[in-house]
Coordinates of C-alpha atoms in Angstrom, one line a residue:
M808 CA 46.0 -90.7 -73.6
Q809 CA 49.2 -88.5 -73.3
I810 CA 50.2 -85.8 -70.5
P811 CA 48.3 -82.2 -71.5
S812 CA 50.6 -79.4 -71.8
H813 CA 50.8 -76.8 -69.7
S814 CA 47.9 -74.4 -71.0
D815 CA 45.4 -78.0 -70.7
R816 CA 46.5 -78.3 -66.9
S817 CA 43.7 -78.0 -64.1
S818 CA 44.5 -75.7 -61.6
E819 CA 45.2 -78.1 -58.8
D820 CA 48.3 -79.6 -61.2
V821 CA 49.4 -76.5 -62.0
A822 CA 49.3 -75.8 -58.0
F823 CA 50.9 -78.9 -57.6
I824 CA 54.2 -78.6 -60.0
D825 CA 54.6 -75.1 -58.7
R826 CA 54.7 -76.4 -55.4
L827 CA 57.1 -79.0 -56.5
R828 CA 59.5 -75.9 -57.9
E829 CA 59.1 -74.2 -54.6
I830 CA 60.7 -77.6 -53.0
V831 CA 63.4 -78.5 -55.0
G832 CA 63.9 -75.3 -57.9
P833 CA 62.8 -74.9 -61.2
R834 CA 65.3 -75.5 -63.0
N835 CA 65.0 -79.1 -61.0
V836 CA 61.0 -80.1 -62.4
L837 CA 60.9 -81.4 -65.9
T838 CA 57.9 -80.5 -67.4
D839 CA 58.2 -81.4 -70.9
R840 CA 58.4 -84.7 -72.7
R841 CA 60.7 -84.3 -74.6
R842 CA 63.1 -83.7 -72.1
S843 CA 61.7 -85.7 -69.5
Q844 CA 62.1 -88.7 -71.9
R845 CA 65.4 -90.5 -71.2
Y846 CA 63.9 -90.8 -67.5
R847 CA 60.3 -92.1 -68.8
R848 CA 61.7 -94.6 -70.9
G849 CA 63.9 -98.2 -70.3
F850 CA 67.6 -98.5 -70.4
R851 CA 66.6 -101.3 -73.1
S852 CA 62.6 -101.4 -73.2
G853 CA 59.3 -99.8 -71.7
E854 CA 58.3 -96.2 -71.3
G855 CA 55.6 -94.3 -70.1
E856 CA 54.0 -90.9 -69.1
A857 CA 54.8 -88.9 -66.5
L858 CA 53.4 -85.0 -65.1
A859 CA 56.7 -84.6 -63.7
V860 CA 60.4 -85.5 -63.3
V861 CA 61.7 -84.4 -59.9
F862 CA 65.2 -83.9 -58.5
P863 CA 65.9 -83.6 -55.3
R864 CA 69.1 -82.5 -54.1
R865 CA 68.9 -82.9 -50.3
L866 CA 66.7 -86.0 -48.2
L867 CA 64.7 -83.4 -47.0
E868 CA 63.5 -82.1 -50.3
Q869 CA 62.3 -85.5 -51.2
W870 CA 60.8 -86.0 -48.1
Q871 CA 58.4 -83.2 -48.9
V872 CA 58.2 -83.9 -52.5
L873 CA 56.8 -87.4 -51.2
Q874 CA 54.3 -85.9 -48.8
A875 CA 52.9 -83.1 -52.1
C876 CA 52.8 -86.3 -54.1
V877 CA 50.8 -88.2 -51.7
T878 CA 48.7 -85.1 -51.1
A879 CA 48.1 -84.8 -54.3
G880 CA 47.0 -88.0 -54.9
K881 CA 49.6 -88.8 -57.0
A882 CA 51.6 -92.1 -57.8
V883 CA 55.4 -92.2 -57.5
V884 CA 58.5 -94.3 -59.5
M885 CA 61.4 -93.7 -57.8
Q886 CA 64.8 -93.9 -60.2
A887 CA 68.1 -93.8 -59.8
A888 CA 70.4 -94.5 -62.3
N889 CA 67.7 -96.0 -64.6
T890 CA 69.8 -99.0 -65.8
G891 CA 67.2 -102.2 -64.5
L892 CA 66.3 -104.5 -67.7
T893 CA 62.7 -105.2 -67.2
E894 CA 61.3 -101.8 -67.2
G895 CA 60.9 -101.3 -63.7
S896 CA 62.3 -98.1 -63.5
T897 CA 60.1 -95.8 -65.3
P898 CA 56.8 -95.3 -65.6
H899 CA 55.0 -97.8 -67.7
G900 CA 52.2 -97.3 -70.3
R901 CA 49.0 -94.2 -69.9
P902 CA 48.0 -92.4 -67.0
D903 CA 44.3 -93.7 -67.3
E904 CA 45.8 -97.0 -66.7
C905 CA 47.2 -96.3 -63.4
G906 CA 43.9 -94.0 -63.0
R907 CA 46.3 -91.0 -61.4
D908 CA 49.1 -89.2 -62.8
V909 CA 53.1 -90.7 -61.9
V910 CA 55.6 -88.3 -60.8
V911 CA 59.0 -89.3 -61.2
I912 CA 61.4 -88.5 -58.4
S913 CA 65.5 -89.2 -59.8
T914 CA 67.6 -89.5 -56.5
L915 CA 70.5 -88.7 -58.7
L916 CA 71.6 -85.7 -57.2
M917 CA 71.8 -87.0 -53.8
N918 CA 75.0 -89.6 -54.2
T919 CA 76.6 -89.2 -50.3
I920 CA 78.1 -92.8 -48.9
R921 CA 79.7 -92.0 -45.6
V922 CA 82.0 -94.6 -44.2
I923 CA 81.9 -96.0 -40.5
G924 CA 82.7 -98.6 -38.4
Q925 CA 86.9 -97.7 -40.0
G926 CA 85.6 -99.0 -43.3
R927 CA 83.8 -101.8 -42.1
Q928 CA 80.1 -100.3 -43.1
V929 CA 78.8 -97.8 -45.1
I930 CA 75.7 -95.5 -45.2
C931 CA 74.7 -94.9 -48.5
F932 CA 72.2 -91.7 -50.0
P933 CA 69.4 -92.1 -53.2
G934 CA 72.2 -91.7 -55.5
A935 CA 75.3 -93.1 -54.9
T936 CA 77.0 -95.3 -57.6
L937 CA 79.0 -98.4 -56.6
H938 CA 81.6 -97.4 -58.8
R939 CA 82.0 -94.3 -56.3
L940 CA 81.9 -96.4 -53.7
E941 CA 84.6 -99.5 -54.7
R942 CA 86.8 -95.9 -55.2
L943 CA 86.0 -94.5 -51.7
L944 CA 86.2 -97.6 -49.9
K945 CA 90.1 -98.1 -51.3
P946 CA 91.9 -96.5 -48.8
Y947 CA 90.6 -98.4 -46.4
G948 CA 91.6 -102.1 -48.2
R949 CA 87.8 -102.1 -48.1
E950 CA 85.7 -103.1 -51.5
P951 CA 82.0 -103.0 -51.7
H952 CA 79.2 -106.2 -51.9
S953 CA 79.0 -105.5 -56.1
E954 CA 81.5 -104.5 -58.6
I955 CA 80.7 -103.2 -61.9
G956 CA 78.4 -105.7 -63.9
S957 CA 77.6 -106.4 -67.5
S958 CA 73.8 -104.7 -67.3
C959 CA 74.4 -102.5 -64.5
I960 CA 77.1 -100.3 -65.4
G961 CA 76.9 -97.0 -63.6
A962 CA 74.1 -98.7 -60.9
S963 CA 73.3 -97.3 -58.4
V964 CA 74.1 -99.3 -55.1
I965 CA 70.0 -98.5 -53.4
G966 CA 68.6 -99.9 -57.0
G967 CA 71.0 -103.1 -56.5
I968 CA 69.0 -103.6 -53.1
C969 CA 65.5 -102.8 -54.1
N970 CA 66.0 -105.2 -56.8
N971 CA 67.6 -108.0 -55.1
S972 CA 70.7 -107.8 -57.5
G973 CA 73.1 -110.3 -57.9
G974 CA 76.6 -109.4 -59.2
M975 CA 79.8 -111.7 -60.2
L976 CA 81.0 -111.7 -56.9
V977 CA 80.8 -115.3 -55.9
R978 CA 81.3 -115.5 -52.3
R979 CA 78.8 -112.2 -51.5
G980 CA 75.7 -112.8 -53.1
P981 CA 71.9 -111.2 -53.7
A982 CA 72.3 -107.7 -52.8
Y983 CA 71.0 -107.4 -49.2
T984 CA 69.8 -105.7 -46.1
E985 CA 68.0 -105.3 -43.0
V986 CA 69.8 -102.1 -42.3
A987 CA 67.6 -98.8 -43.7
L988 CA 66.0 -95.8 -43.6
F989 CA 62.6 -95.9 -46.1
A990 CA 59.2 -93.9 -46.3
R991 CA 56.0 -96.0 -46.7
V992 CA 52.1 -95.2 -47.9
D993 CA 50.3 -97.2 -44.7
A994 CA 46.7 -98.6 -45.5
S995 CA 45.1 -95.5 -44.3
G996 CA 46.8 -93.2 -46.7
T997 CA 49.5 -91.7 -44.2
L998 CA 53.4 -91.2 -45.4
Q999 CA 55.2 -92.5 -42.8
L1000 CA 59.1 -92.5 -42.2
V1001 CA 60.6 -95.5 -40.7
N1002 CA 64.2 -95.4 -39.3
H1003 CA 65.7 -98.9 -39.5
L1004 CA 69.2 -97.5 -40.2
G1005 CA 70.4 -97.9 -36.7
V1006 CA 72.0 -94.6 -36.5
R1007 CA 70.0 -92.3 -33.2
L1008 CA 69.0 -89.2 -35.0
G1009 CA 66.1 -87.7 -34.1
D1010 CA 62.5 -88.2 -33.7
T1011 CA 60.9 -86.1 -36.6
P1012 CA 60.8 -87.0 -40.2
E1013 CA 62.6 -83.5 -40.6
A1014 CA 64.7 -83.7 -37.6
I1015 CA 66.1 -87.6 -38.9
L1016 CA 66.5 -85.9 -42.7
M1017 CA 68.7 -83.0 -42.2
R1018 CA 70.6 -84.7 -39.9
L1019 CA 71.6 -87.8 -41.5
D1020 CA 71.7 -85.0 -44.4
M1021 CA 74.9 -82.9 -42.4
G1022 CA 76.7 -86.1 -41.0
D1023 CA 75.2 -84.7 -37.4
Y1024 CA 75.9 -88.1 -35.2
T1025 CA 78.8 -89.1 -33.5
E1026 CA 79.9 -93.0 -33.4
A1027 CA 78.4 -93.3 -30.6
D1028 CA 74.9 -92.6 -32.1
I1029 CA 75.2 -95.8 -34.3
E1030 CA 73.9 -98.7 -32.6
N1031 CA 75.5 -102.3 -33.6
A1032 CA 72.8 -103.5 -34.8
A1033 CA 73.6 -106.8 -34.4
D1034 CA 69.9 -108.1 -34.9
R1035 CA 69.6 -107.1 -39.0
E1036 CA 72.1 -108.6 -41.3
A1037 CA 73.9 -105.7 -43.8
S1038 CA 74.7 -108.2 -46.4
C1039 CA 73.7 -111.9 -47.5
T1040 CA 75.8 -113.9 -44.5
D1041 CA 75.0 -117.2 -45.6
Y1042 CA 75.8 -117.4 -49.3
K1043 CA 79.0 -118.6 -48.9
V1044 CA 77.2 -122.1 -47.7
R1045 CA 74.6 -121.9 -50.3
V1046 CA 76.4 -121.7 -53.7
R1047 CA 78.7 -124.2 -52.7
D1048 CA 75.4 -126.6 -52.5
V1049 CA 76.2 -128.1 -55.9
D1050 CA 73.6 -131.3 -55.7
A1051 CA 70.4 -129.0 -54.2
A1052 CA 68.1 -129.4 -56.5
T1053 CA 67.0 -125.0 -56.6
P1054 CA 69.0 -122.1 -57.7
A1055 CA 71.3 -120.6 -55.4
R1056 CA 69.9 -117.1 -55.9
F1057 CA 66.8 -115.9 -57.5
N1058 CA 64.8 -112.4 -56.8
A1059 CA 62.4 -113.6 -55.9
D1060 CA 64.0 -115.8 -52.9
P1061 CA 61.0 -114.9 -50.2
A1062 CA 64.6 -115.5 -47.8
R1063 CA 65.9 -112.2 -49.6
L1064 CA 62.5 -109.7 -49.3
Y1065 CA 62.9 -107.3 -46.3
E1066 CA 61.4 -104.0 -46.3
A1067 CA 64.2 -102.1 -48.7
S1068 CA 65.6 -105.2 -49.7
G1069 CA 63.9 -106.2 -52.9
S1070 CA 61.5 -104.1 -52.5
A1071 CA 61.4 -102.8 -56.7
G1072 CA 60.8 -99.1 -55.9
K1073 CA 57.4 -100.4 -53.8
L1074 CA 59.2 -98.2 -51.0
A1075 CA 61.0 -94.8 -50.9
V1076 CA 64.0 -95.8 -49.8
F1077 CA 66.4 -92.4 -48.3
A1078 CA 69.5 -94.6 -47.0
V1079 CA 70.9 -98.1 -46.3
R1080 CA 73.6 -99.8 -44.4
L1081 CA 75.8 -101.9 -45.6
D1082 CA 78.7 -104.3 -44.9
T1083 CA 82.2 -104.1 -47.2
F1084 CA 84.6 -106.8 -47.2
E1085 CA 88.7 -107.2 -47.1
A1086 CA 89.9 -106.8 -50.4
D1087 CA 92.3 -109.5 -51.3
A1088 CA 95.8 -109.1 -51.5
Q1089 CA 96.6 -111.3 -54.2
S1090 CA 94.8 -112.0 -57.4
Q1091 CA 94.6 -114.0 -60.3
V1092 CA 92.4 -114.0 -63.7
F1093 CA 92.9 -117.5 -65.4
C1094 CA 91.2 -117.3 -69.0
I1095 CA 89.7 -120.6 -70.0
G1096 CA 88.4 -122.2 -73.7
V1097 CA 86.9 -125.6 -73.8
H1098 CA 85.2 -127.2 -77.1
E1099 CA 83.0 -129.2 -74.6
P1100 CA 80.4 -127.7 -71.8
A1101 CA 80.7 -130.8 -69.8
L1102 CA 84.4 -130.0 -69.0
L1103 CA 83.0 -126.6 -67.8
T1104 CA 80.5 -128.3 -65.3
E1105 CA 83.2 -130.6 -63.6
L1106 CA 85.4 -127.7 -63.3
R1107 CA 82.3 -125.6 -61.6
R1108 CA 82.1 -128.7 -59.4
C1109 CA 85.5 -128.5 -58.4
L1110 CA 86.0 -125.1 -57.7
L1111 CA 83.0 -124.8 -55.3
A1112 CA 84.1 -127.9 -53.4
P1113 CA 85.1 -128.3 -49.6
G1114 CA 88.5 -126.8 -48.6
V1115 CA 88.9 -125.1 -52.2
E1116 CA 88.9 -121.3 -52.2
L1117 CA 85.7 -120.0 -53.1
P1118 CA 87.1 -117.8 -56.1
V1119 CA 86.0 -114.0 -56.7
A1120 CA 84.3 -114.3 -59.7
C1121 CA 83.3 -116.7 -63.0
E1122 CA 82.1 -115.1 -65.9
Y1123 CA 81.2 -117.4 -69.0
M1124 CA 80.9 -116.3 -72.4
H1125 CA 80.0 -118.3 -75.3
R1126 CA 82.0 -117.6 -78.0
D1127 CA 79.0 -115.7 -80.1
I1128 CA 78.6 -113.4 -77.2
F1129 CA 82.9 -112.8 -77.4
D1130 CA 82.2 -112.1 -80.9
L1131 CA 79.3 -109.6 -80.5
S1132 CA 80.4 -107.9 -77.8
A1133 CA 83.8 -106.8 -79.8
R1134 CA 82.0 -105.5 -83.0
Y1135 CA 78.8 -103.8 -81.2
A1136 CA 79.7 -102.7 -77.5
K1137 CA 83.7 -101.2 -78.6
D1138 CA 83.0 -97.8 -77.8
M1139 CA 81.5 -98.2 -75.0
F1140 CA 84.5 -100.4 -74.0
A1141 CA 86.7 -97.5 -74.4
V1142 CA 84.7 -95.0 -72.8
I1143 CA 84.8 -97.0 -69.7
E1144 CA 88.2 -97.8 -70.0
R1145 CA 89.5 -94.3 -70.4
F1146 CA 86.9 -92.7 -68.4
G1147 CA 85.3 -95.1 -65.7
T1148 CA 81.7 -95.9 -65.4
D1149 CA 80.8 -92.2 -63.7
A1150 CA 81.2 -91.5 -66.9
M1151 CA 77.9 -93.5 -68.3
P1152 CA 75.6 -90.8 -66.7
R1153 CA 77.0 -87.8 -69.3
I1154 CA 76.7 -90.4 -72.1
F1155 CA 73.4 -91.6 -71.4
A1156 CA 72.3 -87.9 -71.1
W1157 CA 74.3 -86.8 -74.4
K1158 CA 72.5 -90.2 -76.2
S1159 CA 68.9 -89.1 -74.8
H1160 CA 69.8 -85.0 -76.3
V1161 CA 71.3 -85.9 -79.6
D1162 CA 67.8 -88.3 -80.3
R1163 CA 65.6 -85.9 -78.9
L1164 CA 67.1 -83.2 -81.0
C1165 CA 67.5 -85.6 -84.5
G1166 CA 64.0 -87.2 -83.4
R1167 CA 62.3 -83.6 -85.2
L1168 CA 63.9 -84.6 -88.2
K1169 CA 61.1 -87.3 -89.8
F1170 CA 63.5 -88.5 -92.8
L1171 CA 66.9 -89.7 -90.0
P1172 CA 66.5 -93.5 -89.1
E1173 CA 66.0 -94.0 -85.1
H1174 CA 68.4 -94.2 -82.8
P1175 CA 70.3 -91.5 -84.3
A1176 CA 73.1 -91.7 -81.3
D1177 CA 73.5 -95.2 -81.6
R1178 CA 74.5 -95.3 -85.0
I1179 CA 77.2 -92.5 -84.3
S1180 CA 78.4 -94.4 -81.4
Q1181 CA 78.5 -97.0 -83.5
V1182 CA 80.6 -96.0 -87.0
L1183 CA 83.1 -93.9 -83.8
G1184 CA 83.3 -97.6 -81.8
Q1185 CA 84.6 -99.4 -85.5
L1186 CA 87.3 -96.7 -85.8
L1187 CA 89.3 -97.6 -82.4
P1188 CA 92.1 -99.7 -82.6
E1189 CA 91.6 -103.2 -81.5
H1190 CA 91.0 -103.4 -77.9
L1191 CA 91.2 -107.2 -77.0
P1192 CA 94.5 -109.1 -75.6
P1193 CA 95.8 -111.4 -78.6
R1194 CA 96.1 -114.4 -76.3
L1195 CA 92.5 -113.7 -75.2
R1196 CA 91.3 -113.6 -79.3
A1197 CA 93.0 -116.4 -80.1
L1198 CA 91.3 -118.4 -76.9
R1199 CA 87.8 -117.7 -78.7
D1200 CA 89.1 -118.8 -82.3
R1201 CA 90.3 -122.5 -80.9
Y1202 CA 87.3 -123.0 -78.2
E1203 CA 83.4 -122.3 -78.4
H1204 CA 82.6 -122.0 -74.4
L1205 CA 84.9 -119.1 -72.5
L1206 CA 84.9 -118.9 -68.9
L1207 CA 87.0 -116.0 -67.1
L1208 CA 87.7 -117.3 -63.2
K1209 CA 89.4 -114.6 -61.0
V1210 CA 90.7 -116.3 -57.9
A1211 CA 92.6 -114.8 -55.1
G1212 CA 95.4 -116.2 -51.9
R1213 CA 95.9 -119.8 -51.9
G1214 CA 92.9 -120.5 -54.6
I1215 CA 95.3 -119.3 -56.8
G1216 CA 97.9 -122.8 -56.7
Q1217 CA 94.5 -124.7 -56.4
T1218 CA 93.2 -123.4 -59.2
Q1219 CA 96.3 -123.7 -61.6
Q1220 CA 96.8 -127.5 -60.5
L1221 CA 93.1 -128.2 -61.4
L1222 CA 93.4 -126.5 -64.9
E1223 CA 96.2 -128.5 -65.2
R1224 CA 94.9 -131.5 -64.3
L1225 CA 91.3 -131.3 -66.1
L1226 CA 93.1 -129.9 -69.7
A1227 CA 95.8 -131.1 -69.7
D1228 CA 94.8 -132.2 -73.0
P1229 CA 95.0 -129.1 -76.2
D1230 CA 91.9 -130.6 -77.9
D1231 CA 89.8 -130.6 -74.9
G1232 CA 90.4 -127.2 -74.1
G1233 CA 93.2 -125.0 -73.5
W1234 CA 93.9 -121.8 -70.5
F1235 CA 96.4 -118.8 -69.5
A1236 CA 97.6 -116.7 -66.7
S1237 CA 96.6 -113.4 -67.5
T1238 CA 98.5 -110.1 -66.8
P1239 CA 96.7 -107.7 -65.1
E1240 CA 95.9 -105.7 -67.8
E1241 CA 95.0 -108.6 -69.6
G1242 CA 92.3 -109.7 -66.7
D1243 CA 91.1 -106.0 -66.9
K1244 CA 90.0 -105.9 -70.5
A1245 CA 88.6 -109.8 -70.1
F1246 CA 86.1 -108.8 -67.8
L1247 CA 85.4 -105.0 -68.9
H1248 CA 84.6 -107.0 -72.6
R1249 CA 82.4 -109.2 -70.5
F1250 CA 80.4 -106.2 -68.6
V1251 CA 80.1 -104.2 -71.4
A1252 CA 78.0 -107.5 -73.4
G1253 CA 75.0 -106.6 -72.5
G1254 CA 74.1 -103.4 -74.4
A1255 CA 75.8 -105.3 -77.4
A1256 CA 72.5 -106.6 -78.5
I1257 CA 70.8 -103.8 -77.3
R1258 CA 72.7 -101.7 -80.0
F1259 CA 72.7 -103.5 -83.0
K1260 CA 68.9 -104.3 -82.6
A1261 CA 69.3 -99.9 -82.5
V1262 CA 71.4 -100.1 -85.9
H1263 CA 69.5 -103.2 -87.3
G1264 CA 66.1 -102.5 -86.4
D1265 CA 64.9 -102.2 -89.7
E1266 CA 66.2 -105.7 -90.0
V1267 CA 64.6 -107.5 -87.5
E1268 CA 61.9 -108.3 -85.0
G1269 CA 63.5 -106.9 -81.9
V1270 CA 65.2 -108.4 -78.9
F1271 CA 64.7 -109.9 -76.0
S1272 CA 66.8 -110.7 -72.8
L1273 CA 66.1 -113.2 -70.3
D1274 CA 68.4 -113.4 -66.7
F1275 CA 67.2 -116.9 -65.1
A1276 CA 69.3 -119.3 -62.5
L1277 CA 69.4 -122.7 -63.2
P1278 CA 69.5 -125.3 -59.8
R1279 CA 72.3 -125.7 -58.0
N1280 CA 72.7 -129.3 -59.5
T1281 CA 72.1 -128.9 -62.9
R1282 CA 74.7 -130.4 -64.9
D1283 CA 73.5 -129.7 -68.8
W1284 CA 73.4 -125.8 -68.7
V1285 CA 73.8 -125.2 -72.4
E1286 CA 70.3 -124.5 -73.6
H1287 CA 68.6 -126.8 -76.1
L1288 CA 66.0 -124.9 -78.2
P1289 CA 63.6 -126.6 -79.9
D1290 CA 63.8 -126.3 -84.4
D1291 CA 60.5 -124.0 -84.6
V1292 CA 62.2 -121.9 -81.8
A1293 CA 65.4 -121.5 -83.1
R1294 CA 64.0 -120.9 -86.6
Q1295 CA 62.5 -117.8 -85.5
L1296 CA 66.0 -116.5 -84.4
A1297 CA 68.0 -114.3 -85.8
G1298 CA 71.3 -114.8 -83.2
R1299 CA 70.8 -115.8 -79.9
Y1300 CA 73.9 -114.9 -77.1
C1301 CA 74.7 -116.6 -73.7
Y1302 CA 76.9 -115.3 -71.0
G1303 CA 76.4 -115.3 -67.4
H1304 CA 77.8 -115.6 -63.8
F1305 CA 78.4 -119.4 -63.8
L1306 CA 79.0 -120.3 -60.4
C1307 CA 75.9 -119.0 -59.6
H1308 CA 74.3 -120.7 -62.4
V1309 CA 72.7 -117.0 -63.2
F1310 CA 72.6 -116.9 -66.8
H1311 CA 71.9 -114.0 -69.3
H1312 CA 70.6 -114.9 -72.7
D1313 CA 69.8 -112.2 -75.9
Y1314 CA 67.8 -113.3 -78.0
I1315 CA 67.5 -111.2 -81.6
V1316 CA 64.3 -112.1 -83.5
K1317 CA 63.7 -111.7 -87.4
K1318 CA 61.4 -109.8 -88.7
G1319 CA 57.4 -111.0 -88.5
A1320 CA 57.9 -113.0 -85.9
D1321 CA 56.1 -112.8 -82.8
L1322 CA 58.2 -111.7 -80.4
K1323 CA 55.9 -111.9 -77.6
A1324 CA 54.5 -115.5 -78.1
L1325 CA 58.7 -116.4 -78.6
K1326 CA 59.7 -115.1 -75.3
E1327 CA 56.6 -116.8 -73.7
R1328 CA 57.4 -120.1 -74.9
V1329 CA 61.3 -120.1 -73.9
L1330 CA 60.4 -118.7 -70.5
E1331 CA 58.3 -122.0 -70.2
L1332 CA 61.0 -124.2 -71.3
I1333 CA 63.6 -123.0 -68.6
A1334 CA 60.7 -123.4 -65.9
A1335 CA 60.6 -127.2 -67.0
K1336 CA 64.0 -127.4 -65.8
G1337 CA 63.3 -126.0 -62.4
G1338 CA 64.6 -122.6 -63.8
E1339 CA 64.1 -119.3 -61.4
Y1340 CA 63.3 -116.3 -63.5
P1341 CA 63.8 -113.4 -63.4
A1342 CA 67.2 -113.7 -61.5
E1343 CA 68.8 -110.2 -60.4
H1344 CA 66.6 -107.5 -61.7
N1345 CA 62.8 -108.1 -60.2
V1346 CA 59.9 -108.6 -62.5
G1347 CA 59.4 -105.0 -63.6
H1348 CA 56.7 -104.9 -66.1
L1349 CA 58.1 -107.7 -68.2
Y1350 CA 56.7 -110.3 -65.6
T1351 CA 54.0 -111.6 -63.2
A1352 CA 54.9 -111.8 -59.3
K1353 CA 54.8 -114.3 -58.5
P1354 CA 52.1 -115.5 -55.3
A1355 CA 54.6 -114.6 -52.6
L1356 CA 56.6 -111.5 -53.9
A1357 CA 52.7 -110.1 -55.1
A1358 CA 51.3 -110.3 -51.2
F1359 CA 55.1 -108.7 -49.9
Y1360 CA 54.4 -105.8 -52.4
R1361 CA 51.1 -105.5 -51.3
E1362 CA 52.7 -105.6 -47.4
T1363 CA 55.0 -103.1 -48.7
D1364 CA 52.3 -100.9 -50.5
P1365 CA 49.2 -101.5 -49.5
T1366 CA 48.1 -98.5 -50.8
N1367 CA 49.8 -99.0 -54.6
S1368 CA 51.5 -95.8 -54.3
F1369 CA 54.6 -96.4 -55.3
N1370 CA 55.7 -98.5 -59.0
P1371 CA 52.1 -99.5 -59.8
G1372 CA 51.7 -102.1 -61.9
V1373 CA 55.7 -103.8 -61.8
G1374 CA 54.8 -107.7 -61.4
R1375 CA 52.3 -107.0 -63.8
M1376 CA 49.9 -106.3 -61.1
S1377 CA 47.3 -103.6 -60.9
K1378 CA 48.3 -99.8 -62.2
R1379 CA 45.2 -99.2 -60.0
K1380 CA 44.8 -97.4 -56.1
F1381 CA 44.7 -100.0 -53.7
Y1382 CA 44.7 -102.6 -56.6
A1383 CA 41.5 -102.3 -57.9

């Protein structure tokens, strides 16, 4: 069942779409399936139908669109950058599975960020990106909770909060706040605006949203909100506990499910208030390679020991993902290095436009934009530092370690002791340019398997990607697959946030293999090791929500009005 064409729509739907156009303007409502495909299709996988895709420009417009949807009995999918990996940012399946039409509300046009408390905190609107926040805080000598990561290039701040995303920064933990402004639909079907932002803005939704949008408040209106956290304040202690039999962080951790945090689109979030962090005056990137993973295990436990300055970041790459990224993410590397991640929405829009136009020519292969990008990327000059390439050539397991302050000297002494024999491992203290390139290479790795599948789709069955967290006391963290599983794979690519023991694996499946059954088998193996999944991208439509998470979703959204079907739960109203 597809969304009917304009001529086949009921008079109620025509009136509803006309109302949306009155609120946001005709250009900011998409009903054509080809034009809306970019917003109905997930970054990696997943696609569904939507009656309309709407682009509010103001917070009040978002509220009015929500009112119209609730009145008309439509389900809502809130969407920002659409960079999620588990299909949780888009509609899923057919409208008849949901029992009502779905409307996508894209928040990209509402990207305001307000700095408060002399830079110690910020208020971020729904479309604000991490990259923009990072630039805005630089003059204050402050940094945001997260930096760009391999799977969230161009990601929004609120998307990270709603997904409990972890990111690579070891000292800051998963994205989290208890200070937010959001809308929910209560059990009676009434739309409510909940102001837990800690800013006095008035008593009615209209007053609150208009004053916040215009910045019509003073520092005196901003409450201390000392009883509500605006970041994950206990993570430093948690990640150091290397003998704990549970993961340091994972998406469904009940301790991190609070209103907007971990809500996975079950609320319509208008703004969040977040802590910022003092920037390090001096930092150093060490590039490390070893033959034996046990050496990295020992290094991890030393780096997390009491008295050692906690590293800024520690990213693992296996040699295979290093090579795949070097070949199939080279163009992405060049774009980000030259233009920054703010260019990514334009790149995604270009790809969508090319695929839409070329899709009309049935003789052309699938994913033409990816194929064009791949060819152009191969024409670019070598982009990786020679010393980094040499490290990869000699050693199978690579680590990118960023430390600051007194941690620089501590780390150098530690590496000199643990890796004194070049036959065991090697390392070098990078220049700033080498360090930036090394981490950017790690960041773009998340798209490499997607590109491989797009270019070689006729040669493989498909790709599935997992992000999972192993218990903190795990010493043998390398994945050992049974022969019957390994034989069905054309490639397996491993990388992750090493000190947190959060790993990202991409599996390219051979032609003819049962991709779904293979994925379930791998998940069973992860669970047998005490692993939790997903670790930082929410369950989306790919994973079953565990009981505590499912209960949180039902409590947050009792009528199932928002993002129906997430966590493989019912898509029907009231979870029927």
